[in-house]
Amino acid sequence: MDRQGNDTAFTRDDLYGTKAEPTYAGALSFMRRKYSRDLEGVDVVVTGVPLDTATTHRPGARFGPRGIRAASSALAWESPYGMPFDPFDKLAVIDYGDCFFDHGRPESVPDAIEEHAFGIISKGPALLSLGGDHFISYPIIKAHVRHHGGPLSLVHFDAHTDTWPDEEDKRVDHGTMFFHAAKENLVDPAKSVQVGIRTTNRDTMGFNVLDAPFVHENGIAEVVARIREIVGDNPVYLTFDIDCLDPANAPGTGTPVCGGLTSYQAMEILRGLAGINVIGMDIVEVAPVYDVGEITALAASHLAMEMLYLYATRDSA
């Protein structure tokens, strides 16, 4: 082990590279990256969005960012297994801390999240957001479209489509965000794909759906090929609801549904997408209070690293 000590979330000078420190101690930034709000020279910002007031079943995802950061300490001492390179050798990554909003003024929360995201990406870095419930993706996608233009391709891993209709008013609801994103032309359903779905919603709104049975029956390679065919070179926003995983692999979430993907399947699918034009990413719906031995938060940490790998390879295809 490098004798440089611990608390590298505060003490590291170089934003690149992986440095080992005791996994059981130290400041719990995501993957021991430096806590900073200085965006100079930064490639990717990791930020937490601790919202769970949009949940329709069990709350608790407000503690997801904290749980993912804590679980990531078990991974941060070495380069990720099986990747051809360490993403931190190519990407300068910081932990920006969490988005602030006034929970007592719920009507102000969507705009606060959007402005938080836009304030980061408008200065150059890409954004990896840790939820929080899945509603956070909607204002974050709005921020990405403001900066990059749209519509984007959505690559969406979930047990639920989150396209339930909401014609009358814009509910702060983690089941309606992509209904609005499609209606507002933020994302193009024809160039978007939803993976792992296993709840009934008859109106797909034109999204391509590779449901959980499709994944199990056709395998990882076919899923990867279909996603690549659908999104092509279009800019991609990648969102992963942890309930895409089977409850055996991710019990710590608000709306678990049996029959989902394994953590292995999800990681291999993401890794197989190396080179797609991903511009923004999030992982959401980790609720540590329902977790068992941190396995849900640990899975989320692994998946977040796969997302960083994707971002590091986006120009390689």
PDB file of C-alpha atoms in Angstrom:
ATOM      1  CA  MET A   1       0.000   0.000   0.000  1.00  0.00           C
ATOM      2  CA  ASP A   2       1.239   3.484  -0.845  1.00  0.00           C
ATOM      3  CA  ARG A   3       2.406   5.165   2.377  1.00  0.00           C
ATOM      4  CA  GLN A   4       0.868   8.484   1.358  1.00  0.00           C
ATOM      5  CA  GLY A   5      -1.666   8.194   4.188  1.00  0.00           C
ATOM      6  CA  ASN A   6      -5.405   8.587   4.148  1.00  0.00           C
ATOM      7  CA  ASP A   7      -8.160  11.176   3.684  1.00  0.00           C
ATOM      8  CA  THR A   8      -7.153  11.643   0.055  1.00  0.00           C
ATOM      9  CA  ALA A   9     -10.593  13.174  -0.483  1.00  0.00           C
ATOM     10  CA  PHE A  10      -8.952  16.244   1.056  1.00  0.00           C
ATOM     11  CA  THR A  11      -5.200  15.725   0.763  1.00  0.00           C
ATOM     12  CA  ARG A  12      -4.614  14.587  -2.835  1.00  0.00           C
ATOM     13  CA  ASP A  13      -3.014  17.131  -5.148  1.00  0.00           C
ATOM     14  CA  ASP A  14      -3.312  15.232  -8.444  1.00  0.00           C
ATOM     15  CA  LEU A  15      -6.851  14.626  -9.728  1.00  0.00           C
ATOM     16  CA  TYR A  16      -5.675  11.611 -11.759  1.00  0.00           C
ATOM     17  CA  GLY A  17      -4.823   8.078 -10.719  1.00  0.00           C
ATOM     18  CA  THR A  18      -5.835   5.564  -8.071  1.00  0.00           C
ATOM     19  CA  LYS A  19      -4.239   5.739  -4.634  1.00  0.00           C
ATOM     20  CA  ALA A  20      -4.754   3.119  -1.952  1.00  0.00           C
ATOM     21  CA  GLU A  21      -5.787   3.987   1.553  1.00  0.00           C
ATOM     22  CA  PRO A  22      -7.425   1.872   4.275  1.00  0.00           C
ATOM     23  CA  THR A  23     -10.889   0.877   3.067  1.00  0.00           C
ATOM     24  CA  TYR A  24     -12.293   1.014   6.590  1.00  0.00           C
ATOM     25  CA  ALA A  25     -11.346   4.626   7.368  1.00  0.00           C
ATOM     26  CA  GLY A  26     -11.024   8.074   5.919  1.00  0.00           C
ATOM     27  CA  ALA A  27     -13.240  10.669   4.297  1.00  0.00           C
ATOM     28  CA  LEU A  28     -15.939   9.047   2.194  1.00  0.00           C
ATOM     29  CA  SER A  29     -15.969  10.870  -1.105  1.00  0.00           C
ATOM     30  CA  PHE A  30     -16.962   8.848  -4.165  1.00  0.00           C
ATOM     31  CA  MET A  31     -14.033   6.503  -4.919  1.00  0.00           C
ATOM     32  CA  ARG A  32     -11.776   8.701  -2.734  1.00  0.00           C
ATOM     33  CA  ARG A  33     -11.809  11.472  -5.325  1.00  0.00           C
ATOM     34  CA  LYS A  34     -10.924  14.940  -4.138  1.00  0.00           C
ATOM     35  CA  TYR A  35     -13.761  16.974  -2.643  1.00  0.00           C
ATOM     36  CA  SER A  36     -13.685  20.213  -4.597  1.00  0.00           C
ATOM     37  CA  ARG A  37     -15.813  22.855  -6.272  1.00  0.00           C
ATOM     38  CA  ASP A  38     -12.947  24.084  -8.424  1.00  0.00           C
ATOM     39  CA  LEU A  39     -13.842  22.963 -11.966  1.00  0.00           C
ATOM     40  CA  GLU A  40     -10.552  23.994 -13.578  1.00  0.00           C
ATOM     41  CA  GLY A  41      -9.096  21.033 -15.471  1.00  0.00           C
ATOM     42  CA  VAL A  42     -11.888  18.682 -14.380  1.00  0.00           C
ATOM     43  CA  ASP A  43     -13.302  16.123 -16.813  1.00  0.00           C
ATOM     44  CA  VAL A  44     -16.120  14.626 -14.726  1.00  0.00           C
ATOM     45  CA  VAL A  45     -17.940  15.896 -11.648  1.00  0.00           C
ATOM     46  CA  VAL A  46     -19.645  13.456  -9.303  1.00  0.00           C
ATOM     47  CA  THR A  47     -22.475  15.022  -7.343  1.00  0.00           C
ATOM     48  CA  GLY A  48     -25.219  13.778  -5.083  1.00  0.00           C
ATOM     49  CA  VAL A  49     -28.872  14.778  -5.406  1.00  0.00           C
ATOM     50  CA  PRO A  50     -30.471  13.626  -2.120  1.00  0.00           C
ATOM     51  CA  LEU A  51     -34.154  13.863  -3.078  1.00  0.00           C
ATOM     52  CA  ASP A  52     -36.763  11.222  -2.250  1.00  0.00           C
ATOM     53  CA  THR A  53     -40.008  13.169  -1.993  1.00  0.00           C
ATOM     54  CA  ALA A  54     -41.053  11.960  -5.468  1.00  0.00           C
ATOM     55  CA  THR A  55     -41.214   8.307  -4.454  1.00  0.00           C
ATOM     56  CA  THR A  56     -44.492   6.405  -4.766  1.00  0.00           C
ATOM     57  CA  HIS A  57     -43.636   3.535  -2.410  1.00  0.00           C
ATOM     58  CA  ARG A  58     -40.799   3.380   0.128  1.00  0.00           C
ATOM     59  CA  PRO A  59     -38.795   6.574   0.822  1.00  0.00           C
ATOM     60  CA  GLY A  60     -35.132   6.615   1.783  1.00  0.00           C
ATOM     61  CA  ALA A  61     -33.234   7.374  -1.432  1.00  0.00           C
ATOM     62  CA  ARG A  62     -32.207  10.736   0.006  1.00  0.00           C
ATOM     63  CA  PHE A  63     -29.503   8.736   1.762  1.00  0.00           C
ATOM     64  CA  GLY A  64     -28.407   7.106  -1.503  1.00  0.00           C
ATOM     65  CA  PRO A  65     -25.487   9.454  -2.294  1.00  0.00           C
ATOM     66  CA  ARG A  66     -24.057   8.935   1.179  1.00  0.00           C
ATOM     67  CA  GLY A  67     -24.505   5.162   0.922  1.00  0.00           C
ATOM     68  CA  ILE A  68     -22.904   4.923  -2.526  1.00  0.00           C
ATOM     69  CA  ARG A  69     -19.925   7.003  -1.426  1.00  0.00           C
ATOM     70  CA  ALA A  70     -19.402   4.831   1.651  1.00  0.00           C
ATOM     71  CA  ALA A  71     -19.646   1.577  -0.320  1.00  0.00           C
ATOM     72  CA  SER A  72     -17.261   2.886  -2.977  1.00  0.00           C
ATOM     73  CA  SER A  73     -14.421   2.988  -0.447  1.00  0.00           C
ATOM     74  CA  ALA A  74     -14.168  -0.801  -0.777  1.00  0.00           C
ATOM     75  CA  LEU A  75     -13.381  -0.397  -4.495  1.00  0.00           C
ATOM     76  CA  ALA A  76     -11.162   2.666  -4.466  1.00  0.00           C
ATOM     77  CA  TRP A  77      -7.867   1.043  -3.490  1.00  0.00           C
ATOM     78  CA  GLU A  78      -7.161  -0.524  -6.916  1.00  0.00           C
ATOM     79  CA  SER A  79      -7.928  -0.248 -10.613  1.00  0.00           C
ATOM     80  CA  PRO A  80     -11.273  -1.795 -11.644  1.00  0.00           C
ATOM     81  CA  TYR A  81     -10.964  -5.454 -12.575  1.00  0.00           C
ATOM     82  CA  GLY A  82     -11.213  -6.343 -16.268  1.00  0.00           C
ATOM     83  CA  MET A  83     -11.118  -2.821 -17.676  1.00  0.00           C
ATOM     84  CA  PRO A  84      -8.336  -2.270 -20.238  1.00  0.00           C
ATOM     85  CA  PHE A  85      -7.359   0.898 -18.360  1.00  0.00           C
ATOM     86  CA  ASP A  86      -8.132   2.684 -15.115  1.00  0.00           C
ATOM     87  CA  PRO A  87     -10.687   5.443 -15.895  1.00  0.00           C
ATOM     88  CA  PHE A  88      -8.947   7.663 -13.340  1.00  0.00           C
ATOM     89  CA  ASP A  89      -5.762   7.547 -15.406  1.00  0.00           C
ATOM     90  CA  LYS A  90      -7.625   9.253 -18.263  1.00  0.00           C
ATOM     91  CA  LEU A  91     -10.207  11.344 -16.429  1.00  0.00           C
ATOM     92  CA  ALA A  92      -9.765  14.065 -13.825  1.00  0.00           C
ATOM     93  CA  VAL A  93     -12.719  13.364 -11.514  1.00  0.00           C
ATOM     94  CA  ILE A  94     -13.820  15.265  -8.419  1.00  0.00           C
ATOM     95  CA  ASP A  95     -16.598  14.825  -5.889  1.00  0.00           C
ATOM     96  CA  TYR A  96     -18.488  18.119  -5.859  1.00  0.00           C
ATOM     97  CA  GLY A  97     -20.647  17.238  -2.873  1.00  0.00           C
ATOM     98  CA  ASP A  98     -24.433  17.424  -2.961  1.00  0.00           C
ATOM     99  CA  CYS A  99     -27.006  19.612  -4.674  1.00  0.00           C
ATOM    100  CA  PHE A 100     -28.652  21.985  -2.213  1.00  0.00           C
ATOM    101  CA  PHE A 101     -32.391  22.620  -2.295  1.00  0.00           C
ATOM    102  CA  ASP A 102     -34.960  23.736   0.254  1.00  0.00           C
ATOM    103  CA  HIS A 103     -37.000  20.635   1.108  1.00  0.00           C
ATOM    104  CA  GLY A 104     -39.620  22.888   2.706  1.00  0.00           C
ATOM    105  CA  ARG A 105     -40.313  24.518  -0.664  1.00  0.00           C
ATOM    106  CA  PRO A 106     -40.948  21.483  -2.887  1.00  0.00           C
ATOM    107  CA  GLU A 107     -42.108  23.619  -5.804  1.00  0.00           C
ATOM    108  CA  SER A 108     -38.584  25.078  -6.026  1.00  0.00           C
ATOM    109  CA  VAL A 109     -36.735  21.752  -6.058  1.00  0.00           C
ATOM    110  CA  PRO A 110     -36.859  20.900  -9.805  1.00  0.00           C
ATOM    111  CA  ASP A 111     -35.392  24.261 -10.782  1.00  0.00           C
ATOM    112  CA  ALA A 112     -32.739  24.011  -8.064  1.00  0.00           C
ATOM    113  CA  ILE A 113     -31.590  20.635  -9.419  1.00  0.00           C
ATOM    114  CA  GLU A 114     -31.564  21.899 -13.008  1.00  0.00           C
ATOM    115  CA  GLU A 115     -29.533  24.977 -12.119  1.00  0.00           C
ATOM    116  CA  HIS A 116     -27.098  22.920 -10.040  1.00  0.00           C
ATOM    117  CA  ALA A 117     -26.486  20.586 -12.990  1.00  0.00           C
ATOM    118  CA  PHE A 118     -26.299  23.381 -15.562  1.00  0.00           C
ATOM    119  CA  GLY A 119     -23.870  25.361 -13.416  1.00  0.00           C
ATOM    120  CA  ILE A 120     -21.463  22.428 -13.622  1.00  0.00           C
ATOM    121  CA  ILE A 121     -21.793  21.205 -17.210  1.00  0.00           C
ATOM    122  CA  SER A 122     -21.864  24.724 -18.678  1.00  0.00           C
ATOM    123  CA  LYS A 123     -18.294  25.118 -17.412  1.00  0.00           C
ATOM    124  CA  GLY A 124     -17.098  22.036 -19.297  1.00  0.00           C
ATOM    125  CA  PRO A 125     -17.105  18.909 -17.107  1.00  0.00           C
ATOM    126  CA  ALA A 126     -19.451  16.005 -17.628  1.00  0.00           C
ATOM    127  CA  LEU A 127     -21.741  15.068 -14.757  1.00  0.00           C
ATOM    128  CA  LEU A 128     -22.302  11.779 -12.945  1.00  0.00           C
ATOM    129  CA  SER A 129     -25.183  12.226 -10.504  1.00  0.00           C
ATOM    130  CA  LEU A 130     -25.923   9.975  -7.533  1.00  0.00           C
ATOM    131  CA  GLY A 131     -29.574   9.855  -6.485  1.00  0.00           C
ATOM    132  CA  GLY A 132     -31.885  10.310  -4.877  1.00  0.00           C
ATOM    133  CA  ASP A 133     -35.080   9.102  -6.493  1.00  0.00           C
ATOM    134  CA  HIS A 134     -35.468   8.881 -10.252  1.00  0.00           C
ATOM    135  CA  PHE A 135     -37.274  12.197 -10.626  1.00  0.00           C
ATOM    136  CA  ILE A 136     -33.872  13.896 -10.500  1.00  0.00           C
ATOM    137  CA  SER A 137     -33.128  12.719 -14.044  1.00  0.00           C
ATOM    138  CA  TYR A 138     -35.772  15.052 -15.496  1.00  0.00           C
ATOM    139  CA  PRO A 139     -34.297  18.420 -14.407  1.00  0.00           C
ATOM    140  CA  ILE A 140     -30.779  17.090 -15.036  1.00  0.00           C
ATOM    141  CA  ILE A 141     -31.704  16.109 -18.611  1.00  0.00           C
ATOM    142  CA  LYS A 142     -33.216  19.571 -19.081  1.00  0.00           C
ATOM    143  CA  ALA A 143     -29.869  21.053 -18.056  1.00  0.00           C
ATOM    144  CA  HIS A 144     -28.025  18.824 -20.536  1.00  0.00           C
ATOM    145  CA  VAL A 145     -30.318  19.819 -23.388  1.00  0.00           C
ATOM    146  CA  ARG A 146     -29.813  23.488 -22.507  1.00  0.00           C
ATOM    147  CA  HIS A 147     -26.078  22.981 -22.843  1.00  0.00           C
ATOM    148  CA  HIS A 148     -25.707  20.364 -25.584  1.00  0.00           C
ATOM    149  CA  GLY A 149     -28.939  20.760 -27.539  1.00  0.00           C
ATOM    150  CA  GLY A 150     -31.378  17.951 -28.160  1.00  0.00           C
ATOM    151  CA  PRO A 151     -33.175  15.743 -28.414  1.00  0.00           C
ATOM    152  CA  LEU A 152     -30.907  13.223 -26.711  1.00  0.00           C
ATOM    153  CA  SER A 153     -30.962   9.453 -26.796  1.00  0.00           C
ATOM    154  CA  LEU A 154     -31.976   8.011 -23.448  1.00  0.00           C
ATOM    155  CA  VAL A 155     -30.418   4.716 -22.387  1.00  0.00           C
ATOM    156  CA  HIS A 156     -32.574   3.815 -19.426  1.00  0.00           C
ATOM    157  CA  PHE A 157     -32.107   0.797 -17.138  1.00  0.00           C
ATOM    158  CA  ASP A 158     -35.122   0.215 -14.896  1.00  0.00           C
ATOM    159  CA  ALA A 159     -37.889  -2.088 -13.762  1.00  0.00           C
ATOM    160  CA  HIS A 160     -40.361   0.654 -14.715  1.00  0.00           C
ATOM    161  CA  THR A 161     -40.796   2.746 -17.855  1.00  0.00           C
ATOM    162  CA  ASP A 162     -41.455   5.969 -15.895  1.00  0.00           C
ATOM    163  CA  THR A 163     -43.661   7.169 -18.758  1.00  0.00           C
ATOM    164  CA  TRP A 164     -47.001   7.078 -16.986  1.00  0.00           C
ATOM    165  CA  PRO A 165     -49.176   9.896 -18.340  1.00  0.00           C
ATOM    166  CA  ASP A 166     -49.355  13.206 -16.518  1.00  0.00           C
ATOM    167  CA  GLU A 167     -51.309  15.485 -18.837  1.00  0.00           C
ATOM    168  CA  GLU A 168     -52.903  17.793 -16.270  1.00  0.00           C
ATOM    169  CA  ASP A 169     -49.945  19.048 -14.262  1.00  0.00           C
ATOM    170  CA  LYS A 170     -46.263  18.350 -13.861  1.00  0.00           C
ATOM    171  CA  ARG A 171     -46.174  16.133 -10.827  1.00  0.00           C
ATOM    172  CA  VAL A 172     -42.922  15.795  -8.919  1.00  0.00           C
ATOM    173  CA  ASP A 173     -43.179  12.052  -9.365  1.00  0.00           C
ATOM    174  CA  HIS A 174     -40.559   9.411 -10.106  1.00  0.00           C
ATOM    175  CA  GLY A 175     -42.906   7.661 -12.540  1.00  0.00           C
ATOM    176  CA  THR A 176     -43.692  10.458 -14.995  1.00  0.00           C
ATOM    177  CA  MET A 177     -40.356  12.082 -15.864  1.00  0.00           C
ATOM    178  CA  PHE A 178     -39.787  10.433 -19.208  1.00  0.00           C
ATOM    179  CA  PHE A 179     -43.372  11.070 -20.280  1.00  0.00           C
ATOM    180  CA  HIS A 180     -42.528  14.765 -19.990  1.00  0.00           C
ATOM    181  CA  ALA A 181     -39.031  14.371 -21.440  1.00  0.00           C
ATOM    182  CA  ALA A 182     -40.525  12.776 -24.570  1.00  0.00           C
ATOM    183  CA  LYS A 183     -43.391  15.279 -24.827  1.00  0.00           C
ATOM    184  CA  GLU A 184     -40.958  18.193 -24.546  1.00  0.00           C
ATOM    185  CA  ASN A 185     -38.587  16.732 -27.160  1.00  0.00           C
ATOM    186  CA  LEU A 186     -35.771  16.502 -24.618  1.00  0.00           C
ATOM    187  CA  VAL A 187     -35.267  12.874 -25.641  1.00  0.00           C
ATOM    188  CA  ASP A 188     -36.111  11.065 -28.867  1.00  0.00           C
ATOM    189  CA  PRO A 189     -37.979   7.834 -28.036  1.00  0.00           C
ATOM    190  CA  ALA A 190     -37.169   6.326 -31.449  1.00  0.00           C
ATOM    191  CA  LYS A 191     -33.462   6.645 -30.665  1.00  0.00           C
ATOM    192  CA  SER A 192     -33.815   5.653 -27.022  1.00  0.00           C
ATOM    193  CA  VAL A 193     -33.972   2.309 -25.253  1.00  0.00           C
ATOM    194  CA  GLN A 194     -35.328   1.062 -21.940  1.00  0.00           C
ATOM    195  CA  VAL A 195     -33.676  -2.067 -20.527  1.00  0.00           C
ATOM    196  CA  GLY A 196     -34.912  -4.453 -17.840  1.00  0.00           C
ATOM    197  CA  ILE A 197     -38.552  -3.337 -17.769  1.00  0.00           C
ATOM    198  CA  ARG A 198     -40.933  -5.691 -15.943  1.00  0.00           C
ATOM    199  CA  THR A 199     -43.990  -3.633 -15.010  1.00  0.00           C
ATOM    200  CA  THR A 200     -47.024  -3.084 -17.243  1.00  0.00           C
ATOM    201  CA  ASN A 201     -47.417   0.190 -19.112  1.00  0.00           C
ATOM    202  CA  ARG A 202     -49.238  -0.327 -22.418  1.00  0.00           C
ATOM    203  CA  ASP A 203     -48.226   2.979 -23.994  1.00  0.00           C
ATOM    204  CA  THR A 204     -44.494   2.847 -24.743  1.00  0.00           C
ATOM    205  CA  MET A 205     -44.576   6.367 -26.239  1.00  0.00           C
ATOM    206  CA  GLY A 206     -42.355   5.018 -29.012  1.00  0.00           C
ATOM    207  CA  PHE A 207     -39.464   4.013 -26.737  1.00  0.00           C
ATOM    208  CA  ASN A 208     -37.639   0.836 -27.701  1.00  0.00           C
ATOM    209  CA  VAL A 209     -38.105  -1.620 -24.819  1.00  0.00           C
ATOM    210  CA  LEU A 210     -35.763  -4.538 -24.116  1.00  0.00           C
ATOM    211  CA  ASP A 211     -37.581  -5.926 -21.119  1.00  0.00           C
ATOM    212  CA  ALA A 212     -36.102  -8.224 -18.496  1.00  0.00           C
ATOM    213  CA  PRO A 213     -37.310 -11.431 -20.199  1.00  0.00           C
ATOM    214  CA  PHE A 214     -35.642 -10.244 -23.430  1.00  0.00           C
ATOM    215  CA  VAL A 215     -32.349  -9.761 -21.590  1.00  0.00           C
ATOM    216  CA  HIS A 216     -32.543 -13.179 -19.943  1.00  0.00           C
ATOM    217  CA  GLU A 217     -33.600 -15.002 -23.114  1.00  0.00           C
ATOM    218  CA  ASN A 218     -31.317 -13.272 -25.644  1.00  0.00           C
ATOM    219  CA  GLY A 219     -28.198 -12.563 -23.630  1.00  0.00           C
ATOM    220  CA  ILE A 220     -25.777  -9.727 -23.076  1.00  0.00           C
ATOM    221  CA  ALA A 221     -24.267  -9.569 -26.569  1.00  0.00           C
ATOM    222  CA  GLU A 222     -27.653  -9.197 -28.253  1.00  0.00           C
ATOM    223  CA  VAL A 223     -28.735  -6.482 -25.814  1.00  0.00           C
ATOM    224  CA  VAL A 224     -25.519  -4.551 -26.440  1.00  0.00           C
ATOM    225  CA  ALA A 225     -25.938  -4.871 -30.211  1.00  0.00           C
ATOM    226  CA  ARG A 226     -29.538  -3.657 -30.073  1.00  0.00           C
ATOM    227  CA  ILE A 227     -28.683  -0.644 -27.903  1.00  0.00           C
ATOM    228  CA  ARG A 228     -25.849   0.344 -30.241  1.00  0.00           C
ATOM    229  CA  GLU A 229     -28.111   0.020 -33.261  1.00  0.00           C
ATOM    230  CA  ILE A 230     -30.814   2.167 -31.656  1.00  0.00           C
ATOM    231  CA  VAL A 231     -28.683   5.056 -30.354  1.00  0.00           C
ATOM    232  CA  GLY A 232     -26.085   5.165 -33.119  1.00  0.00           C
ATOM    233  CA  ASP A 233     -23.889   8.269 -32.774  1.00  0.00           C
ATOM    234  CA  ASN A 234     -26.569  10.366 -31.086  1.00  0.00           C
ATOM    235  CA  PRO A 235     -25.638  12.050 -27.783  1.00  0.00           C
ATOM    236  CA  VAL A 236     -26.701   9.729 -24.955  1.00  0.00           C
ATOM    237  CA  TYR A 237     -27.946  10.408 -21.465  1.00  0.00           C
ATOM    238  CA  LEU A 238     -27.485   7.221 -19.422  1.00  0.00           C
ATOM    239  CA  THR A 239     -29.715   6.648 -16.412  1.00  0.00           C
ATOM    240  CA  PHE A 240     -29.690   3.572 -14.189  1.00  0.00           C
ATOM    241  CA  ASP A 241     -32.422   2.932 -11.646  1.00  0.00           C
ATOM    242  CA  ILE A 242     -30.963   0.362  -9.256  1.00  0.00           C
ATOM    243  CA  ASP A 243     -34.300  -1.493  -9.227  1.00  0.00           C
ATOM    244  CA  CYS A 244     -33.378  -2.677 -12.730  1.00  0.00           C
ATOM    245  CA  LEU A 245     -31.452  -5.285 -10.742  1.00  0.00           C
ATOM    246  CA  ASP A 246     -33.331  -8.170  -9.169  1.00  0.00           C
ATOM    247  CA  PRO A 247     -34.070  -7.649  -5.456  1.00  0.00           C
ATOM    248  CA  ALA A 248     -31.659 -10.513  -4.749  1.00  0.00           C
ATOM    249  CA  ASN A 249     -28.909  -8.229  -6.084  1.00  0.00           C
ATOM    250  CA  ALA A 250     -30.359  -4.898  -4.931  1.00  0.00           C
ATOM    251  CA  PRO A 251     -32.829  -5.100  -2.026  1.00  0.00           C
ATOM    252  CA  GLY A 252     -32.093  -1.543  -0.914  1.00  0.00           C
ATOM    253  CA  THR A 253     -34.503   0.354  -3.109  1.00  0.00           C
ATOM    254  CA  GLY A 254     -37.970   1.840  -2.902  1.00  0.00           C
ATOM    255  CA  THR A 255     -39.859  -0.178  -5.524  1.00  0.00           C
ATOM    256  CA  PRO A 256     -38.225  -3.612  -5.911  1.00  0.00           C
ATOM    257  CA  VAL A 257     -39.605  -5.952  -8.586  1.00  0.00           C
ATOM    258  CA  CYS A 258     -38.669  -9.623  -8.927  1.00  0.00           C
ATOM    259  CA  GLY A 259     -37.217 -11.052 -12.144  1.00  0.00           C
ATOM    260  CA  GLY A 260     -34.610  -8.395 -12.798  1.00  0.00           C
ATOM    261  CA  LEU A 261     -31.046  -8.325 -14.045  1.00  0.00           C
ATOM    262  CA  THR A 262     -28.074  -9.533 -12.071  1.00  0.00           C
ATOM    263  CA  SER A 263     -25.301  -7.120 -11.240  1.00  0.00           C
ATOM    264  CA  TYR A 264     -23.067  -9.122 -13.604  1.00  0.00           C
ATOM    265  CA  GLN A 265     -25.474  -8.710 -16.526  1.00  0.00           C
ATOM    266  CA  ALA A 266     -25.796  -4.983 -15.922  1.00  0.00           C
ATOM    267  CA  MET A 267     -22.051  -4.417 -15.630  1.00  0.00           C
ATOM    268  CA  GLU A 268     -21.315  -6.433 -18.761  1.00  0.00           C
ATOM    269  CA  ILE A 269     -23.961  -4.599 -20.786  1.00  0.00           C
ATOM    270  CA  LEU A 270     -22.545  -1.231 -19.751  1.00  0.00           C
ATOM    271  CA  ARG A 271     -18.993  -2.302 -20.489  1.00  0.00           C
ATOM    272  CA  GLY A 272     -20.107  -3.591 -23.877  1.00  0.00           C
ATOM    273  CA  LEU A 273     -21.326  -0.103 -24.783  1.00  0.00           C
ATOM    274  CA  ALA A 274     -17.792   1.346 -24.786  1.00  0.00           C
ATOM    275  CA  GLY A 275     -17.500   4.124 -27.341  1.00  0.00           C
ATOM    276  CA  ILE A 276     -21.106   5.330 -27.395  1.00  0.00           C
ATOM    277  CA  ASN A 277     -21.502   9.094 -27.268  1.00  0.00           C
ATOM    278  CA  VAL A 278     -22.471   9.388 -23.610  1.00  0.00           C
ATOM    279  CA  ILE A 279     -22.659  12.983 -22.373  1.00  0.00           C
ATOM    280  CA  GLY A 280     -24.296  12.587 -18.946  1.00  0.00           C
ATOM    281  CA  MET A 281     -25.018   9.858 -16.423  1.00  0.00           C
ATOM    282  CA  ASP A 282     -26.859   9.082 -13.229  1.00  0.00           C
ATOM    283  CA  ILE A 283     -27.558   6.191 -10.888  1.00  0.00           C
ATOM    284  CA  VAL A 284     -30.609   6.489  -8.694  1.00  0.00           C
ATOM    285  CA  GLU A 285     -33.017   4.936  -6.174  1.00  0.00           C
ATOM    286  CA  VAL A 286     -30.489   3.435  -3.751  1.00  0.00           C
ATOM    287  CA  ALA A 287     -32.231   3.434  -0.354  1.00  0.00           C
ATOM    288  CA  PRO A 288     -29.710   2.199   2.220  1.00  0.00           C
ATOM    289  CA  VAL A 289     -32.248   1.633   4.990  1.00  0.00           C
ATOM    290  CA  TYR A 290     -33.575  -1.427   3.094  1.00  0.00           C
ATOM    291  CA  ASP A 291     -30.141  -2.688   2.078  1.00  0.00           C
ATOM    292  CA  VAL A 292     -28.497  -5.905   3.240  1.00  0.00           C
ATOM    293  CA  GLY A 293     -24.761  -5.802   3.875  1.00  0.00           C
ATOM    294  CA  GLU A 294     -24.476  -2.740   1.584  1.00  0.00           C
ATOM    295  CA  ILE A 295     -24.914  -4.943  -1.505  1.00  0.00           C
ATOM    296  CA  THR A 296     -27.188  -2.428  -3.238  1.00  0.00           C
ATOM    297  CA  ALA A 297     -24.872   0.508  -2.598  1.00  0.00           C
ATOM    298  CA  LEU A 298     -21.916  -1.641  -3.634  1.00  0.00           C
ATOM    299  CA  ALA A 299     -23.641  -2.570  -6.906  1.00  0.00           C
ATOM    300  CA  ALA A 300     -24.374   1.102  -7.535  1.00  0.00           C
ATOM    301  CA  SER A 301     -20.705   1.948  -6.943  1.00  0.00           C
ATOM    302  CA  HIS A 302     -19.598  -0.671  -9.460  1.00  0.00           C
ATOM    303  CA  LEU A 303     -22.133   0.552 -12.011  1.00  0.00           C
ATOM    304  CA  ALA A 304     -21.041   4.152 -11.522  1.00  0.00           C
ATOM    305  CA  MET A 305     -17.475   3.080 -12.313  1.00  0.00           C
ATOM    306  CA  GLU A 306     -18.727   1.391 -15.486  1.00  0.00           C
ATOM    307  CA  MET A 307     -20.314   4.717 -16.424  1.00  0.00           C
ATOM    308  CA  LEU A 308     -17.015   6.522 -15.938  1.00  0.00           C
ATOM    309  CA  TYR A 309     -15.373   3.906 -18.138  1.00  0.00           C
ATOM    310  CA  LEU A 310     -17.993   4.552 -20.825  1.00  0.00           C
ATOM    311  CA  TYR A 311     -17.327   8.269 -20.664  1.00  0.00           C
ATOM    312  CA  ALA A 312     -13.582   7.664 -20.937  1.00  0.00           C
ATOM    313  CA  THR A 313     -14.122   5.570 -24.108  1.00  0.00           C
ATOM    314  CA  ARG A 314     -16.705   7.768 -25.824  1.00  0.00           C
ATOM    315  CA  ASP A 315     -14.361   8.762 -28.687  1.00  0.00           C
ATOM    316  CA  SER A 316     -13.001   5.272 -29.293  1.00  0.00           C
ATOM    317  CA  ALA A 317     -15.748   3.691 -31.412  1.00  0.00           C
TER     318      ALA A 317
END
